[in-house]
Structure formats: C-alpha cells, structure tokens
PDB file of C-alpha atoms in Angstrom:
ATOM      1  CA  MET A  28     -58.367   7.026  -5.392  1.00 69.00           C
ATOM      2  CA  THR A  29     -60.908   7.360  -8.155  1.00 74.00           C
ATOM      3  CA  ALA A  30     -61.010   9.421 -11.329  1.00 67.00           C
ATOM      4  CA  LEU A  31     -63.770  11.546  -9.780  1.00 69.00           C
ATOM      5  CA  GLY A  32     -61.689  12.047  -6.655  1.00 70.00           C
ATOM      6  CA  LYS A  33     -58.704  13.172  -8.713  1.00 66.00           C
ATOM      7  CA  LEU A  34     -60.942  15.772 -10.338  1.00 66.00           C
ATOM      8  CA  LEU A  35     -62.841  16.951  -7.270  1.00 75.00           C
ATOM      9  CA  ASP A  36     -59.969  17.179  -4.773  1.00 76.00           C
ATOM     10  CA  PRO A  37     -58.068  19.987  -6.539  1.00 75.00           C
ATOM     11  CA  ALA A  38     -61.354  21.721  -7.362  1.00 80.00           C
ATOM     12  CA  ALA A  39     -62.388  21.616  -3.702  1.00 85.00           C
ATOM     13  CA  ASP A  40     -59.001  23.060  -2.669  1.00 86.00           C
ATOM     14  CA  LYS A  41     -59.388  25.931  -5.126  1.00 89.00           C
ATOM     15  CA  ILE A  42     -62.981  26.650  -4.090  1.00 92.00           C
ATOM     16  CA  LEU A  43     -62.189  26.627  -0.376  1.00 93.00           C
ATOM     17  CA  THR A  44     -59.074  28.798  -0.609  1.00 94.00           C
ATOM     18  CA  SER A  45     -60.811  31.218  -2.985  1.00 95.00           C
ATOM     19  CA  ALA A  46     -63.802  31.497  -0.644  1.00 96.00           C
ATOM     20  CA  ALA A  47     -61.509  32.091   2.326  1.00 96.00           C
ATOM     21  CA  PHE A  48     -59.557  34.796   0.482  1.00 97.00           C
ATOM     22  CA  ILE A  49     -62.776  36.508  -0.650  1.00 97.00           C
ATOM     23  CA  ALA A  50     -64.066  36.458   2.934  1.00 96.00           C
ATOM     24  CA  LEU A  51     -60.790  37.989   4.128  1.00 96.00           C
ATOM     25  CA  VAL A  52     -61.251  40.834   1.631  1.00 97.00           C
ATOM     26  CA  GLY A  53     -64.775  41.367   2.963  1.00 96.00           C
ATOM     27  CA  LEU A  54     -63.388  41.550   6.507  1.00 94.00           C
ATOM     28  CA  GLY A  55     -60.729  44.046   5.444  1.00 94.00           C
ATOM     29  CA  LEU A  56     -57.905  41.616   6.242  1.00 94.00           C
ATOM     30  CA  ALA A  57     -56.572  41.166   2.694  1.00 96.00           C
ATOM     31  CA  PRO A  58     -56.259  43.615  -0.210  1.00 97.00           C
ATOM     32  CA  ALA A  59     -58.701  42.833  -3.018  1.00 97.00           C
ATOM     33  CA  TRP A  60     -56.065  43.187  -5.749  1.00 98.00           C
ATOM     34  CA  MET A  61     -53.948  40.423  -4.184  1.00 97.00           C
ATOM     35  CA  VAL A  62     -56.926  38.095  -4.000  1.00 97.00           C
ATOM     36  CA  VAL A  63     -57.806  38.859  -7.623  1.00 97.00           C
ATOM     37  CA  VAL A  64     -54.270  37.838  -8.658  1.00 98.00           C
ATOM     38  CA  VAL A  65     -54.525  34.592  -6.656  1.00 97.00           C
ATOM     39  CA  ILE A  66     -57.934  33.673  -8.091  1.00 96.00           C
ATOM     40  CA  ALA A  67     -56.955  34.687 -11.634  1.00 96.00           C
ATOM     41  CA  ARG A  68     -53.987  32.305 -11.445  1.00 96.00           C
ATOM     42  CA  GLU A  69     -56.305  29.487 -10.390  1.00 93.00           C
ATOM     43  CA  PHE A  70     -58.651  30.158 -13.321  1.00 92.00           C
ATOM     44  CA  ALA A  71     -55.754  30.373 -15.773  1.00 92.00           C
ATOM     45  CA  VAL A  72     -54.124  27.132 -14.644  1.00 90.00           C
ATOM     46  CA  SER A  73     -57.485  25.331 -14.493  1.00 88.00           C
ATOM     47  CA  SER A  74     -58.207  26.499 -18.041  1.00 86.00           C
ATOM     48  CA  LEU A  75     -54.857  25.206 -19.260  1.00 87.00           C
ATOM     49  CA  ARG A  76     -55.526  21.872 -17.545  1.00 85.00           C
ATOM     50  CA  SER A  77     -58.960  21.690 -19.201  1.00 83.00           C
ATOM     51  CA  LEU A  78     -57.503  22.403 -22.632  1.00 83.00           C
ATOM     52  CA  ALA A  79     -54.908  19.713 -22.075  1.00 82.00           C
ATOM     53  CA  ALA A  80     -57.506  17.206 -20.859  1.00 80.00           C
ATOM     54  CA  ALA A  81     -59.599  17.870 -23.967  1.00 80.00           C
ATOM     55  CA  GLN A  82     -56.585  16.692 -25.975  1.00 78.00           C
ATOM     56  CA  ASN A  83     -55.990  13.690 -23.672  1.00 81.00           C
ATOM     57  CA  VAL A  84     -52.875  15.338 -22.258  1.00 78.00           C
ATOM     58  CA  VAL A  85     -52.323  15.026 -18.514  1.00 79.00           C
ATOM     59  CA  LEU A  86     -50.483  17.909 -16.877  1.00 79.00           C
ATOM     60  CA  ALA A  87     -48.771  16.865 -13.664  1.00 80.00           C
ATOM     61  CA  ALA A  88     -48.793  19.034 -10.578  1.00 82.00           C
ATOM     62  CA  SER A  89     -45.488  20.684  -9.781  1.00 87.00           C
ATOM     63  CA  PHE A  90     -43.563  21.219  -6.574  1.00 93.00           C
ATOM     64  CA  ALA A  91     -44.099  24.968  -6.999  1.00 94.00           C
ATOM     65  CA  GLY A  92     -47.860  24.349  -7.030  1.00 91.00           C
ATOM     66  CA  LYS A  93     -47.624  22.447  -3.763  1.00 92.00           C
ATOM     67  CA  VAL A  94     -45.587  25.271  -2.229  1.00 96.00           C
ATOM     68  CA  LYS A  95     -48.222  27.724  -3.502  1.00 96.00           C
ATOM     69  CA  THR A  96     -51.030  25.823  -1.806  1.00 93.00           C
ATOM     70  CA  THR A  97     -49.095  25.539   1.459  1.00 95.00           C
ATOM     71  CA  THR A  98     -48.214  29.242   1.567  1.00 97.00           C
ATOM     72  CA  GLN A  99     -51.817  30.183   0.782  1.00 97.00           C
ATOM     73  CA  ILE A 100     -53.145  28.039   3.634  1.00 96.00           C
ATOM     74  CA  VAL A 101     -50.572  29.510   6.036  1.00 96.00           C
ATOM     75  CA  ALA A 102     -51.474  33.050   4.918  1.00 96.00           C
ATOM     76  CA  ILE A 103     -55.212  32.422   5.302  1.00 96.00           C
ATOM     77  CA  SER A 104     -54.673  30.940   8.759  1.00 95.00           C
ATOM     78  CA  LEU A 105     -52.453  33.785   9.950  1.00 95.00           C
ATOM     79  CA  LEU A 106     -54.807  36.437   8.555  1.00 95.00           C
ATOM     80  CA  ILE A 107     -57.740  34.843  10.375  1.00 93.00           C
ATOM     81  CA  ILE A 108     -55.916  34.893  13.722  1.00 93.00           C
ATOM     82  CA  SER A 109     -53.900  38.079  13.098  1.00 88.00           C
ATOM     83  CA  ASP A 110     -55.615  40.019  15.889  1.00 84.00           C
ATOM     84  CA  GLN A 111     -54.526  37.270  18.327  1.00 87.00           C
ATOM     85  CA  LEU A 112     -50.859  37.316  17.313  1.00 81.00           C
ATOM     86  CA  GLY A 113     -49.866  40.352  19.376  1.00 83.00           C
ATOM     87  CA  ALA A 114     -46.386  41.536  18.463  1.00 78.00           C
ATOM     88  CA  LEU A 115     -46.199  38.855  15.779  1.00 82.00           C
ATOM     89  CA  ASN A 116     -49.187  40.274  13.864  1.00 85.00           C
ATOM     90  CA  LEU A 117     -46.836  41.431  11.078  1.00 90.00           C
ATOM     91  CA  LEU A 118     -46.477  37.755  10.129  1.00 93.00           C
ATOM     92  CA  ALA A 119     -49.982  37.774   8.620  1.00 93.00           C
ATOM     93  CA  PRO A 120     -49.434  40.397   5.894  1.00 94.00           C
ATOM     94  CA  LEU A 121     -45.900  39.071   5.297  1.00 96.00           C
ATOM     95  CA  SER A 122     -47.297  35.573   4.767  1.00 96.00           C
ATOM     96  CA  LEU A 123     -49.796  36.981   2.263  1.00 97.00           C
ATOM     97  CA  TRP A 124     -46.942  38.526   0.265  1.00 98.00           C
ATOM     98  CA  VAL A 125     -45.086  35.192   0.341  1.00 98.00           C
ATOM     99  CA  ALA A 126     -48.242  33.405  -0.828  1.00 98.00           C
ATOM    100  CA  LEU A 127     -48.709  35.951  -3.618  1.00 98.00           C
ATOM    101  CA  ALA A 128     -45.105  35.490  -4.772  1.00 98.00           C
ATOM    102  CA  ALA A 129     -45.461  31.692  -4.702  1.00 98.00           C
ATOM    103  CA  THR A 130     -48.762  31.945  -6.566  1.00 97.00           C
ATOM    104  CA  VAL A 131     -47.373  34.114  -9.358  1.00 97.00           C
ATOM    105  CA  TYR A 132     -44.193  32.058  -9.638  1.00 97.00           C
ATOM    106  CA  SER A 133     -46.046  28.743  -9.800  1.00 96.00           C
ATOM    107  CA  GLY A 134     -48.480  30.095 -12.400  1.00 95.00           C
ATOM    108  CA  VAL A 135     -45.720  31.372 -14.661  1.00 94.00           C
ATOM    109  CA  GLU A 136     -43.730  28.166 -14.171  1.00 94.00           C
ATOM    110  CA  TYR A 137     -46.792  26.066 -14.989  1.00 92.00           C
ATOM    111  CA  PHE A 138     -47.426  27.900 -18.269  1.00 91.00           C
ATOM    112  CA  VAL A 139     -43.758  27.876 -19.270  1.00 91.00           C
ATOM    113  CA  ARG A 140     -43.521  24.140 -18.538  1.00 90.00           C
ATOM    114  CA  ASN A 141     -46.847  23.132 -20.105  1.00 88.00           C
ATOM    115  CA  GLY A 142     -47.966  25.817 -22.548  1.00 78.00           C
ATOM    116  CA  ARG A 143     -46.072  24.412 -25.504  1.00 79.00           C
ATOM    117  CA  THR A 144     -47.399  20.899 -24.799  1.00 75.00           C
ATOM    118  CA  VAL A 145     -50.990  22.117 -24.930  1.00 72.00           C
ATOM    119  CA  LEU A 146     -50.417  24.218 -28.049  1.00 73.00           C
ATOM    120  CA  MET A 147     -48.728  21.293 -29.809  1.00 73.00           C
ATOM    121  CA  ALA A 148     -51.652  19.036 -28.908  1.00 63.00           C
ATOM    122  CA  PHE A 149     -54.012  21.499 -30.598  1.00 65.00           C
ATOM    123  CA  GLY A 150     -51.715  21.729 -33.617  1.00 65.00           C
ATOM    124  CA  ASP A 151     -51.807  17.966 -34.148  1.00 57.00           C
ATOM    125  CA  ARG A 152     -55.550  18.001 -34.877  1.00 52.00           C
ATOM    126  CA  PRO A 153     -56.556  16.777 -38.339  1.00 48.00           C
TER     127      PRO A 153
END
C-alpha cells in the first residue's frame, strides 16, 4: 500500500465503471440519463475529495460507497450478459435501478457527512 496506490485505485475503479456504463449506453443496454447520473455523482464526490485534500482533510470511504460500487459492478455484469439470462433477463434492468438508487443515496450521504467539514476547512484559511 503506497500513497500513489491509494490515489490510483479508486480512480481506476471510477474510470473502468464509467467506461463500462458508457459502452452499455452505446450498445443500447442502459439509458443514457441513468449513466449521466452515475458519472455525475463520481465527479461530484471526487471534487469534494479534492477540495478536502487541498485543505489536508482526509475523507474516509463509507459503507454506502462500497455498496454503490458493488451494485454498479453487478449491474454492469448483468447488463453485459442480459441476452443470456433467458427468463431472468429482467434482473439486468432491475439491478441497474438498484445501482442508481445506491449511487444517489451514497452521493447524498457523502455530501451530508462531509460537506460541512470541507466548508469549515476553507473557512479556517487566514
């Protein structure tokens, strides 16, 4: 575990899931508006983390964020194999809705939990 690894690992996760979601839109397997919401959340949370880091404030990952990542990976996987699921093919769009709900919830929770900390760090500047 290095400082660079701590920075690159979450970035790689975000890049890979974003690329997969964008590809799924291109294939007609995911609605573009849902993918925009998912990617917008990633940009917003990454921006908040960057603002905090600029003030030497470390924002810890939350359980909701881990659930978000897991549901996104499940949704991506099911959407990719949806045509092979037969009667269970309704699981793919359902999993995308679950991932969207987890994504929105974790984003709101992240800002509620950390927004004040970041704003206070900016307020303490001389």
